[in-house]
Short mmCIF file of C-alpha atoms and ligand atoms in Angstrom, two decimals:
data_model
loop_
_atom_site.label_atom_id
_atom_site.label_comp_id
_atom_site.label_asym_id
_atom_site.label_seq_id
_atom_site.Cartn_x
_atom_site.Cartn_y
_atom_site.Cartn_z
CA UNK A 1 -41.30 -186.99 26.34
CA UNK A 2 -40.22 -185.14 29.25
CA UNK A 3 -36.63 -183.87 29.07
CA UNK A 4 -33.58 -186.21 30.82
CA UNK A 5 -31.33 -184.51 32.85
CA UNK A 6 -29.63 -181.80 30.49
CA UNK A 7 -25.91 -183.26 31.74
CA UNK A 8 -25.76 -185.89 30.13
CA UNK A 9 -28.84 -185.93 27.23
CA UNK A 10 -26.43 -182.70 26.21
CA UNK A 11 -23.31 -184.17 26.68
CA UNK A 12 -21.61 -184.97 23.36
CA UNK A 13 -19.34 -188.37 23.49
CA UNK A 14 -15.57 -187.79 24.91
CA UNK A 15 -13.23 -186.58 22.98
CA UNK A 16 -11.41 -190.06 23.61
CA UNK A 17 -13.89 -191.82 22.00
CA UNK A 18 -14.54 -189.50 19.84
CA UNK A 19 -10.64 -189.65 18.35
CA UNK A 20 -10.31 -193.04 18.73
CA UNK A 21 -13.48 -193.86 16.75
CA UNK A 22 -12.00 -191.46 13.70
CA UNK A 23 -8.64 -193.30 14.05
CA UNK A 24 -10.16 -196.42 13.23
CA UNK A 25 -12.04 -195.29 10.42
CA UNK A 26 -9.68 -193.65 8.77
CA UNK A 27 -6.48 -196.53 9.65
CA UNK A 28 -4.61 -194.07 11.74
CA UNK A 29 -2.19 -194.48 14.10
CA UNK A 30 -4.25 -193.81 17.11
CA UNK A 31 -1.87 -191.15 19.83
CA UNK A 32 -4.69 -189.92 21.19
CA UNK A 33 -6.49 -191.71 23.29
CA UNK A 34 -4.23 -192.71 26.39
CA UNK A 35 -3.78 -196.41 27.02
CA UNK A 36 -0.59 -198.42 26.82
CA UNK A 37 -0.02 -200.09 23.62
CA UNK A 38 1.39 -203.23 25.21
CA UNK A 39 -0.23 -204.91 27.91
CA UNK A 40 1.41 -204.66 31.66
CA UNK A 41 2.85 -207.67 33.29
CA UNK A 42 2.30 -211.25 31.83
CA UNK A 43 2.08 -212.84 35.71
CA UNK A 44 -0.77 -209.81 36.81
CA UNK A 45 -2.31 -211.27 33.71
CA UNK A 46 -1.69 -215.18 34.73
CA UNK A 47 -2.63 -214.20 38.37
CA UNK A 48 -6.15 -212.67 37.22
CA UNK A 49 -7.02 -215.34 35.02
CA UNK A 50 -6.39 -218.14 37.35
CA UNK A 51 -8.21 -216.48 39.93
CA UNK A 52 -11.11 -216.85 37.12
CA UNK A 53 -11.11 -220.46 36.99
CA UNK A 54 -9.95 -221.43 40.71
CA UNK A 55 -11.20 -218.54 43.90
CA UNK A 56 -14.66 -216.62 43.83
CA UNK A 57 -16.16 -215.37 41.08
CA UNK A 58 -19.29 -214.01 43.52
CA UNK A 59 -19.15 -210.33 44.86
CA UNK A 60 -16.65 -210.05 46.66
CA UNK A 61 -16.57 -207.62 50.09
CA UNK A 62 -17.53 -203.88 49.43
CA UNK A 63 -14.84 -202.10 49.83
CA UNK A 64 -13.06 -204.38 48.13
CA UNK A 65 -10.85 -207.54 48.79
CA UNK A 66 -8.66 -208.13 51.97
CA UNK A 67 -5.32 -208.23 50.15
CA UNK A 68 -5.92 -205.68 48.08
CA UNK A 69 -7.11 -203.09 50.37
CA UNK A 70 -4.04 -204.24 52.53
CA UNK A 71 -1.50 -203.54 49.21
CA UNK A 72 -2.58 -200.07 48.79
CA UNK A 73 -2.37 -199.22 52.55
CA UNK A 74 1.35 -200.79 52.55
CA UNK A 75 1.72 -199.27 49.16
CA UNK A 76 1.29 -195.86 50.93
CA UNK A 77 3.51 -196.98 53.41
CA UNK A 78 6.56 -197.87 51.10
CA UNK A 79 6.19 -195.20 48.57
CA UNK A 80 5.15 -192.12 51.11
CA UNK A 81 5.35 -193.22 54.46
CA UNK A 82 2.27 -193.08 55.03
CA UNK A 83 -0.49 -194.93 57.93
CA UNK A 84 -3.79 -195.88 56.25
CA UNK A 85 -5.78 -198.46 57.86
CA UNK A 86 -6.76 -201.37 55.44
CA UNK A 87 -10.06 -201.79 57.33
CA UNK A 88 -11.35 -198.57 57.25
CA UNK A 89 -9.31 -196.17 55.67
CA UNK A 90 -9.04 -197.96 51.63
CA UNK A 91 -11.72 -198.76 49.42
CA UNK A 92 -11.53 -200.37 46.05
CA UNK A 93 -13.38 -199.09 42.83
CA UNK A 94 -14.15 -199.44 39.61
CA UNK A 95 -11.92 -197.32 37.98
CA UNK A 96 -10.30 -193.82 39.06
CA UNK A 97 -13.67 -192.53 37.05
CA UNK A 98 -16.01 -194.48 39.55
CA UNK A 99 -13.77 -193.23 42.80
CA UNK A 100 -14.27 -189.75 41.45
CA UNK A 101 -17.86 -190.11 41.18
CA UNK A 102 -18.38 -191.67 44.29
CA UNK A 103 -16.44 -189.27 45.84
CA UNK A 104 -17.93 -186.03 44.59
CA UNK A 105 -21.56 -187.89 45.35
CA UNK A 106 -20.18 -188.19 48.64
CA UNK A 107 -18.97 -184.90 49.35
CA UNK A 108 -21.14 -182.38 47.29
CA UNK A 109 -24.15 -180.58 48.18
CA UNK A 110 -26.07 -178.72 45.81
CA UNK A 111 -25.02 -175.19 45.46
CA UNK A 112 -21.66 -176.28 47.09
CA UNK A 113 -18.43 -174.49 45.07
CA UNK A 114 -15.85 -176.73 43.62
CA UNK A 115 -12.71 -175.28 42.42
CA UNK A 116 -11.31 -176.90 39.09
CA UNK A 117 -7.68 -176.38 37.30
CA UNK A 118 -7.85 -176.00 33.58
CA UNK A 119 -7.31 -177.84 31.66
CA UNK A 120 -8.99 -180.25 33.27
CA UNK A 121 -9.72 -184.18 32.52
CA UNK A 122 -12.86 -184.85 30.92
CA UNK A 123 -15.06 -186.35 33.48
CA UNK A 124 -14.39 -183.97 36.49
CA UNK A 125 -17.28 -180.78 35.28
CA UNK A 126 -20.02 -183.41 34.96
CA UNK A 127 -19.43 -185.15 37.68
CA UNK A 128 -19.72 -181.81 39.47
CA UNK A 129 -22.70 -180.60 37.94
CA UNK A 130 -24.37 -183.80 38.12
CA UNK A 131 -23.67 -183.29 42.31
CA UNK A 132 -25.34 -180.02 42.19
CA UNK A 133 -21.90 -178.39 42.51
CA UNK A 134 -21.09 -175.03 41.24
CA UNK A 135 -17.81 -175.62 39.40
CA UNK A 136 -14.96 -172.39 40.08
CA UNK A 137 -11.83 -172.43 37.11
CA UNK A 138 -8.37 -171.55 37.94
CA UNK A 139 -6.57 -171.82 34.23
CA UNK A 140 -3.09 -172.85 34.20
CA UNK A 141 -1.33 -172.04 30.89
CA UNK A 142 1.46 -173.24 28.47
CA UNK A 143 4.27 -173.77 28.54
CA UNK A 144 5.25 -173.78 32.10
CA UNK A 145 1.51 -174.35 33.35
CA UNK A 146 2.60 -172.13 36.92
CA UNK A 147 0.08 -171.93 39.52
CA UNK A 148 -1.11 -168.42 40.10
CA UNK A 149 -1.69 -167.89 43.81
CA UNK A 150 -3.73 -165.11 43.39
CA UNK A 151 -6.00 -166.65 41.05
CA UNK A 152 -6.06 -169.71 43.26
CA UNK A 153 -7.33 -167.75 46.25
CA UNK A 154 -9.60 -165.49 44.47
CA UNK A 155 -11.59 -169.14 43.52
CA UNK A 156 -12.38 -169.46 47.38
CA UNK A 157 -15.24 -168.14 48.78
CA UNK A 158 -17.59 -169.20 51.88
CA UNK A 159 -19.55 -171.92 49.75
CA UNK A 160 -15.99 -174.03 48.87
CA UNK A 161 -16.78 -177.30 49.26
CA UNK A 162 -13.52 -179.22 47.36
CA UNK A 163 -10.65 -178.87 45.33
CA UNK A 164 -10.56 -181.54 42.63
CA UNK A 165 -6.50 -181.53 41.66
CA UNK A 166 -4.78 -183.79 39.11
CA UNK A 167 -1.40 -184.83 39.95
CA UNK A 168 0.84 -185.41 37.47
CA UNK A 169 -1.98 -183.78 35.37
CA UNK A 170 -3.14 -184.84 32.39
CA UNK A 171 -3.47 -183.30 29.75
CA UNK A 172 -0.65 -180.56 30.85
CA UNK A 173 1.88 -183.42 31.89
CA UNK A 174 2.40 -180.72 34.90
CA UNK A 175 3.65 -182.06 38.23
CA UNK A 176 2.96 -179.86 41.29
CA UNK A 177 5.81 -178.45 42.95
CA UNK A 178 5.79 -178.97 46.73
CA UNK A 179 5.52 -175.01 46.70
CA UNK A 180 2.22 -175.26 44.96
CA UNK A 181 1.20 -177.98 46.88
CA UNK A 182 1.60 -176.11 50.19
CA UNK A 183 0.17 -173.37 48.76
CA UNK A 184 -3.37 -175.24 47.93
CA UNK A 185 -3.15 -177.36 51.26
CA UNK A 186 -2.74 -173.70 52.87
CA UNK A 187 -5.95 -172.52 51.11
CA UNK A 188 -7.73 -175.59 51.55
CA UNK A 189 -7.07 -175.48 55.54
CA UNK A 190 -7.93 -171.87 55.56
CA UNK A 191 -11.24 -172.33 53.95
CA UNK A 192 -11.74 -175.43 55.96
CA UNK A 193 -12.55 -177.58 52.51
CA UNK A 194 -11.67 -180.94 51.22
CA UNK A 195 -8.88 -181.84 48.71
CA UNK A 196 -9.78 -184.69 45.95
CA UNK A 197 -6.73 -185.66 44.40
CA UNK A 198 -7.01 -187.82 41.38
CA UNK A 199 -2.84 -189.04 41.31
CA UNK A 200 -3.61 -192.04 38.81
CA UNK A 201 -0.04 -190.86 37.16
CA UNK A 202 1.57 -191.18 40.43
CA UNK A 203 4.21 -193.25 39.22
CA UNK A 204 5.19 -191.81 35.84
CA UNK A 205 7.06 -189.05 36.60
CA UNK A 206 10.37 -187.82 34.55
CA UNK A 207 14.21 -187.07 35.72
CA UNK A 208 14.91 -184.84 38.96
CA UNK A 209 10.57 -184.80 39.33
CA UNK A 210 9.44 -186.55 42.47
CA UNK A 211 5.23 -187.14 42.87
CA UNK A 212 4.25 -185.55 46.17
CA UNK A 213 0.87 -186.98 47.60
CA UNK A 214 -0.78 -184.03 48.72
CA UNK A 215 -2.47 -186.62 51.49
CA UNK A 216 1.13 -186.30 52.65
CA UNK A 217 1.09 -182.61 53.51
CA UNK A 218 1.30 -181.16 56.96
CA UNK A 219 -2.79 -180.72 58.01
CA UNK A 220 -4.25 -182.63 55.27
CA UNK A 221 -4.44 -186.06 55.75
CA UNK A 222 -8.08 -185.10 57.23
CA UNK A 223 -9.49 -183.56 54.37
CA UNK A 224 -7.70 -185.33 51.44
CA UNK A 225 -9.13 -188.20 49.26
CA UNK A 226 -6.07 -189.51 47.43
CA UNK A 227 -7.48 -191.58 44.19
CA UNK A 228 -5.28 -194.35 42.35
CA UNK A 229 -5.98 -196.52 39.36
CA UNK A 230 -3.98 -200.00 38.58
CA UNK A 231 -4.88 -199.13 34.85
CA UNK A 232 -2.33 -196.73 34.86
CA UNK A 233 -0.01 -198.18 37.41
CA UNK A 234 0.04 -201.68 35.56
CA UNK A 235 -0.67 -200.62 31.99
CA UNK A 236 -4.14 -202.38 31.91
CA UNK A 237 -6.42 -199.88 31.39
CA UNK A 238 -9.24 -202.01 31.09
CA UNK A 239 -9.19 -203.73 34.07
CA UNK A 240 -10.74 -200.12 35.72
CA UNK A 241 -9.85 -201.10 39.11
CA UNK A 242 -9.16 -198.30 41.33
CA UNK A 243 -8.71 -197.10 45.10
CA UNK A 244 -9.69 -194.43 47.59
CA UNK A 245 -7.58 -194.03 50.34
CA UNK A 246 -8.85 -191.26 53.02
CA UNK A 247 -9.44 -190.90 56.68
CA UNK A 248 -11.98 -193.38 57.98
CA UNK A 249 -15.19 -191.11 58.66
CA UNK A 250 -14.56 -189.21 54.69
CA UNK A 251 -14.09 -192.66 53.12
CA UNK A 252 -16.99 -194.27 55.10
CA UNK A 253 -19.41 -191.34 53.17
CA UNK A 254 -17.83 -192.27 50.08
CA UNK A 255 -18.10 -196.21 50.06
CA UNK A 256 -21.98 -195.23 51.29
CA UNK A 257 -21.60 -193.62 47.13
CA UNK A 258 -19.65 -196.19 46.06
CA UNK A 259 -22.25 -199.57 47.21
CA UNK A 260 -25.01 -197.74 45.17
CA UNK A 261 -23.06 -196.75 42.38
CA UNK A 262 -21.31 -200.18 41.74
CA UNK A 263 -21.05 -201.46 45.15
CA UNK A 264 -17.92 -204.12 44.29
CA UNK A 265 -15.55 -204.98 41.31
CA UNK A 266 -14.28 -208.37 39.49
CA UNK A 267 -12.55 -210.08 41.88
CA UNK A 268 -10.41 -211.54 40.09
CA UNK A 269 -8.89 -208.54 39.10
CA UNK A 270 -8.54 -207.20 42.44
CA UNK A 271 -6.04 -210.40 43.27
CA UNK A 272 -3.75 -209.42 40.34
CA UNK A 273 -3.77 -205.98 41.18
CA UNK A 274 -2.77 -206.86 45.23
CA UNK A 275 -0.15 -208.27 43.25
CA UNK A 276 0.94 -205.69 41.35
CA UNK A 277 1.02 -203.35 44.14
CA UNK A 278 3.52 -205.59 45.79
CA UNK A 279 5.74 -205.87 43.01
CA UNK A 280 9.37 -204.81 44.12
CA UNK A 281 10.61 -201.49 43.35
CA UNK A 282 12.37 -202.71 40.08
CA UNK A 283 9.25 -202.56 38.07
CA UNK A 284 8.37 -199.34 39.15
CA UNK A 285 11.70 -197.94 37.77
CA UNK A 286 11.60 -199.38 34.93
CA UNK A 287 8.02 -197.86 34.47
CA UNK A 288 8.86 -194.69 34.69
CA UNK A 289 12.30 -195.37 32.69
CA UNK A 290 10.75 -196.89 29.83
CA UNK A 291 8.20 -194.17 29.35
CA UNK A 292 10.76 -191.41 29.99
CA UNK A 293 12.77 -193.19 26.44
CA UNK A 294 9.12 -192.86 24.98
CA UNK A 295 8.72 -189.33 25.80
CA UNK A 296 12.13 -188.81 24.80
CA UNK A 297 11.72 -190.58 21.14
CA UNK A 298 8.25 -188.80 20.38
CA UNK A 299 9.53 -185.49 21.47
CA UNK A 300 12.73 -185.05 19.23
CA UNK A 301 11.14 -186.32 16.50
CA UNK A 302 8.30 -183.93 16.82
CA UNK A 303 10.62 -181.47 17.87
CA UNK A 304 12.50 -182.20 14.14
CA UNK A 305 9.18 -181.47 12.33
CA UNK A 306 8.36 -178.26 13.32
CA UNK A 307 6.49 -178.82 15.96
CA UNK A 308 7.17 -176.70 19.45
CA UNK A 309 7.20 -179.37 21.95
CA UNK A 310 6.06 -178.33 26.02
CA UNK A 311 7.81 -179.45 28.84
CA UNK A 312 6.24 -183.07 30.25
CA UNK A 313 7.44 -183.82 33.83
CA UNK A 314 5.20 -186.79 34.05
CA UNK A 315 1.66 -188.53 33.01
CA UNK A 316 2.05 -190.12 29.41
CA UNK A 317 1.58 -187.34 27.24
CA UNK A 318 3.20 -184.95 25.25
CA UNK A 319 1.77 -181.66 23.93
CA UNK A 320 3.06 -179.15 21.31
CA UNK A 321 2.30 -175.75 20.38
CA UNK A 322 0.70 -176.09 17.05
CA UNK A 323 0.47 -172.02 16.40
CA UNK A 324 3.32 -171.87 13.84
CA UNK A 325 1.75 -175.06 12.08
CA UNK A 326 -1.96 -174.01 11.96
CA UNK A 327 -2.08 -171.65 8.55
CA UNK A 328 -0.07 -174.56 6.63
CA UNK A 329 -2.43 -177.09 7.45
CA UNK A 330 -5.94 -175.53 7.78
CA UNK A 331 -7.54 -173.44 5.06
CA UNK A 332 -7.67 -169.78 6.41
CA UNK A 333 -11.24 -169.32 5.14
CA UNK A 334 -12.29 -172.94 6.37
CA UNK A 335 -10.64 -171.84 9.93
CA UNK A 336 -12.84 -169.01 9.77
CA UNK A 337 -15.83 -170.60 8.45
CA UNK A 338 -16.00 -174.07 10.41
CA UNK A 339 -17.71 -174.55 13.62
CA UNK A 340 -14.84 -176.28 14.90
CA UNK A 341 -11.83 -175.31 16.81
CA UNK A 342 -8.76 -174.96 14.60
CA UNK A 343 -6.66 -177.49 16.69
CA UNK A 344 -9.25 -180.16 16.02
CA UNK A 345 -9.62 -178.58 12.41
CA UNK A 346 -6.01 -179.46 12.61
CA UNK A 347 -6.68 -183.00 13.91
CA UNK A 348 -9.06 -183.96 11.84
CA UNK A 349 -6.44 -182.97 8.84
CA UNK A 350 -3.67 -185.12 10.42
CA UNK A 351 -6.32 -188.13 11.16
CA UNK A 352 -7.48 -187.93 7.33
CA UNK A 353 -4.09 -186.48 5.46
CA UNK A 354 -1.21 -188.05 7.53
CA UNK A 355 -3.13 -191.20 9.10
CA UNK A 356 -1.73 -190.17 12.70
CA UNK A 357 -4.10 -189.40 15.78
CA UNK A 358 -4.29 -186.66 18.71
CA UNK A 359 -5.73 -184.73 20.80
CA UNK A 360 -7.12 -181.00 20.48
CA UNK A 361 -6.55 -179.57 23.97
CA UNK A 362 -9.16 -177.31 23.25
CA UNK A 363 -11.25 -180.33 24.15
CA UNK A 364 -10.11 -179.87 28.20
CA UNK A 365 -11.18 -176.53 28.61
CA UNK A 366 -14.90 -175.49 29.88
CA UNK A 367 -14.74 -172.16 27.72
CA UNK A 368 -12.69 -169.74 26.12
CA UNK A 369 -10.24 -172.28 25.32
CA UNK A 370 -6.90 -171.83 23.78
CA UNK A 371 -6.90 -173.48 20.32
CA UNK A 372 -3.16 -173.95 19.19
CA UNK A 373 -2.41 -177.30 21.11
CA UNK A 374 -2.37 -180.25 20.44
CA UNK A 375 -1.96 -183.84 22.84
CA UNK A 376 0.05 -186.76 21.41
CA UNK A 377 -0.24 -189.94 24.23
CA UNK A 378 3.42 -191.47 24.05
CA UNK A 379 2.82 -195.26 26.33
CA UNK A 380 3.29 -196.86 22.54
CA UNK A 381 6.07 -199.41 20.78
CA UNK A 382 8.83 -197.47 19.70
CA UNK A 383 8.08 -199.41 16.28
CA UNK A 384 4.59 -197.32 16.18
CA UNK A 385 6.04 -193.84 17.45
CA UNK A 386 8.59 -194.13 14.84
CA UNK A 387 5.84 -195.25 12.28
CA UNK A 388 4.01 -192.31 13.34
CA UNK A 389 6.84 -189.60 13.42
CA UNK A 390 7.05 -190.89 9.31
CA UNK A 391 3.81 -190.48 8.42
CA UNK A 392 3.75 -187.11 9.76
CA UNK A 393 7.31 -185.79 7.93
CA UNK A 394 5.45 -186.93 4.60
CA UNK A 395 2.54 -185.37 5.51
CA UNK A 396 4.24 -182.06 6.49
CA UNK A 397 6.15 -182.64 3.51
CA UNK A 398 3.46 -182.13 1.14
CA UNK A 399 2.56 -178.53 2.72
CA UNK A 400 5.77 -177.73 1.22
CA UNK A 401 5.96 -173.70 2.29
CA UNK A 402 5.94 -175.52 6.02
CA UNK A 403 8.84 -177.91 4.60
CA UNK A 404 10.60 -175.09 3.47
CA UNK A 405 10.21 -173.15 6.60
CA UNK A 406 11.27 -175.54 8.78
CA UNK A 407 14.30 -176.46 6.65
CA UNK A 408 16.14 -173.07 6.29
CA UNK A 409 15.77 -172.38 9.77
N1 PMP B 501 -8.15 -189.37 35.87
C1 PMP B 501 -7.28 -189.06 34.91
C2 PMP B 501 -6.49 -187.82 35.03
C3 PMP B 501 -7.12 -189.87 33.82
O1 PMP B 501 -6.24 -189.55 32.86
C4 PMP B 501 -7.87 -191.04 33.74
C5 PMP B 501 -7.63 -191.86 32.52
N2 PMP B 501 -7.98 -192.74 32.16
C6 PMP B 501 -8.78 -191.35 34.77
C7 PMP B 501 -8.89 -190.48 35.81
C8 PMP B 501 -9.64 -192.56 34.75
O2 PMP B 501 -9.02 -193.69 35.24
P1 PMP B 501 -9.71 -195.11 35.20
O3 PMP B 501 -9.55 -195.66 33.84
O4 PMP B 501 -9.02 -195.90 36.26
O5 PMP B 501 -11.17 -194.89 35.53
N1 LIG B 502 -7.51 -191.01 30.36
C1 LIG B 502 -7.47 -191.27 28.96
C2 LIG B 502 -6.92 -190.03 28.24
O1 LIG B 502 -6.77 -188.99 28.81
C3 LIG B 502 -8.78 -191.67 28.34
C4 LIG B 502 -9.76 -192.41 29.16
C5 LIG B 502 -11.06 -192.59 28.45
O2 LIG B 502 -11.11 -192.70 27.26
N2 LIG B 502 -12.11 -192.55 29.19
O3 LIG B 502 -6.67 -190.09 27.10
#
């Protein structure tokens, strides 16, 4: 046969999947993957499922419904202040993943340079490849995950198409400082290039932090795509509805992408998630409240194992430096010998030994990645973080020169 296209037939399945497929099979409690464990509001629910049985279950208009395209532009306008027109300017999705498709289909040429933070979410270096884009790293590192401004301008050059940023970012639970912000809006003016901004944690931010949408920015709302998903936003991340909200002649290209890639998305949801976007401010509190007490519960109970827990201004998860942890837990000849990175060596011993499930952040990296990190996801019951938190002491517990270690300190 001749060969498929070597992006995806070599591709090897997320590490999300991945994870969550080991979790399962070994009965672990699964803080990996992110999704919520509780559903989001009961009356988005009610509203989607009447919508089922009583409007249109037929395709619905292309770039999505009236009222929803309507709640994200007021959305914009309550939460930033910001003029989008419904008719023109919004487009709904399936999913952040399909906006960022259609988006990079929309904007990339081949041979066109696209400048990516590390670590970086799982989907973006595909997606660019697959667009014939040349993909250009700027690594931020643990634990305070600054932006370098000299690396970030030495990734410019003449052939810059975009810069894809994540903000809050997952995995580093990183939110851009309005410094840094400026600072890439500066470049991206300068080098005359877009700015795709995938903000799907835009409203789970922590304390004193405030989400800035770089859309916002002085110059930019001409050469920003700002990205939202209601699966983060409403805790239903299956309902992969998402939005694209960018100045009329960017986000006319991209819905061209978007009516060949999926062209619409269930109705039905869209009405509860119109909804949701006009739920009063209350509820968006309390969202990032409640997952703030998460945070909070996961990280001093971590922090009371052993385990050297990094800053997390926003997104829902939580990652610790694993370093100290690593020769306890892992054979040193296995580390050696296995193919594996030691913080999924790691993982794969706290899946199978403790029954308790995360990330290796190894996993967001394109090369060269740092291997003594590790991503817990925190949007869970405080009955299953505490469950989890357990399961590890014991576990910890039986590498007793670790116990020991930890306790005369
Ligand atoms: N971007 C980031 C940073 C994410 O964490 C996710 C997670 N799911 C997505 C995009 C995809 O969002 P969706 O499920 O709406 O496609
Ligand atoms: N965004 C989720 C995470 O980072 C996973 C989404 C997925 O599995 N595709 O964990």
């Amino acid at each position: 046969m001749k060969p498929m296209n070597p992006v995806f037939a070599e591709a090897k399945t997320t590490i999300f999947e991945q994870i969550t497929r080991l979790a399962i099979a070994h009965d672990a409690i699964n803080l990996g993957q992110g999704f919520p464990e509780e559903d989001g509001p009961y009356e988005l629910r009610e509203i989607a499922s009447k919508a089922i049985l009583k409007a249109s279950n037929q395709y619905p208009p292309m770039l999505g419904i009236k009222e929803l395209r309507s709640a994200v532009s007021e959305h914009m306008s309550r939460f930033y202040d910001l003029n989008f027109d419904p008719d023109c300017e919004v487009l709904v999705t399936s999913g952040a993943t399909e906006a960022l498709a259609d988006t990079l289909l929309a904007l990339i040429e081949p041979g066109d340079e696209v400048i990516l933070i590390e670590p970086l979410y799982d989907c973006y270096l595909p997606l660019v490849f697959r667009a014939g884009g040349i993909p250009k790293r700027v690594r931020l590192s643990p634990p305070n995950w600054q932006l370098s401004e000299n690396d970030l301008a030495a990734a410019f050059s003449e052939n810059t198409k975009a810069v894809l940023l994540n903000n809050p970012m997952n995995p580093s639970a990183k939110v851009f400082t309005k410094q840094e912000l400026e600072l890439i809006a500066k470049l991206a003016i300068e080098n005359d290039c877009y700015v795709i901004c995938d903000e799907v944690y835009e409203h789970i931010v922590f304390e004193d932090k405030k989400h800035i949408p770089l859309i916002s920015l002085k110059g930019m709302a001409d050469r920003t795509v700002k990205i939202g998903s209601a699966g983060k936003t409403f805790s239903m991340t299956g309902w992969k509805i998402g939005y694209v909200v960018a100045e009329k002649n960017i986000l006319s290209t991209i819905s061209k992408a978007h009516q060949f890639v999926t062209f619409t998305s269930p109705p039905a949801l869209q009405h509860a998630v119109a909804a949701g976007l006009s739920l009063p401010d209350k509820f968006y509190h309390s969202l990032s409240e409640d997952m703030q007490c998460k945070r909070d519960l996961l990280a001093s109970g971590l922090q009371k194992l052993g385990f050297i827990v990094d800053v997390c201004e926003g997104s829902y998860f939580l990652n610790c430096d694993i370093e100290q942890l690593l020769p306890h837990v892992i054979e040193k000849n296995a580390a050696r010998s296995e193919q594996s990175s030691q913080d999924l060596q790691f993982i794969m011993a706290m899946i199978t030994q403790a029954g308790v499930a995360a990330v290796p952040l190894s996993a967001f990296y394109i090369s060269n990645a740092p291997q003594t990190h590790i991503r817990f996801c925190f949007c869970k019951s405080e009955e299953t973080l505490n469950a989890a938190l357990e399961r590890l002491r014991q576990w910890l517990t039986s590498h007793t020169q670790w116990a020991h270690a930890v306790h005369s300190q």
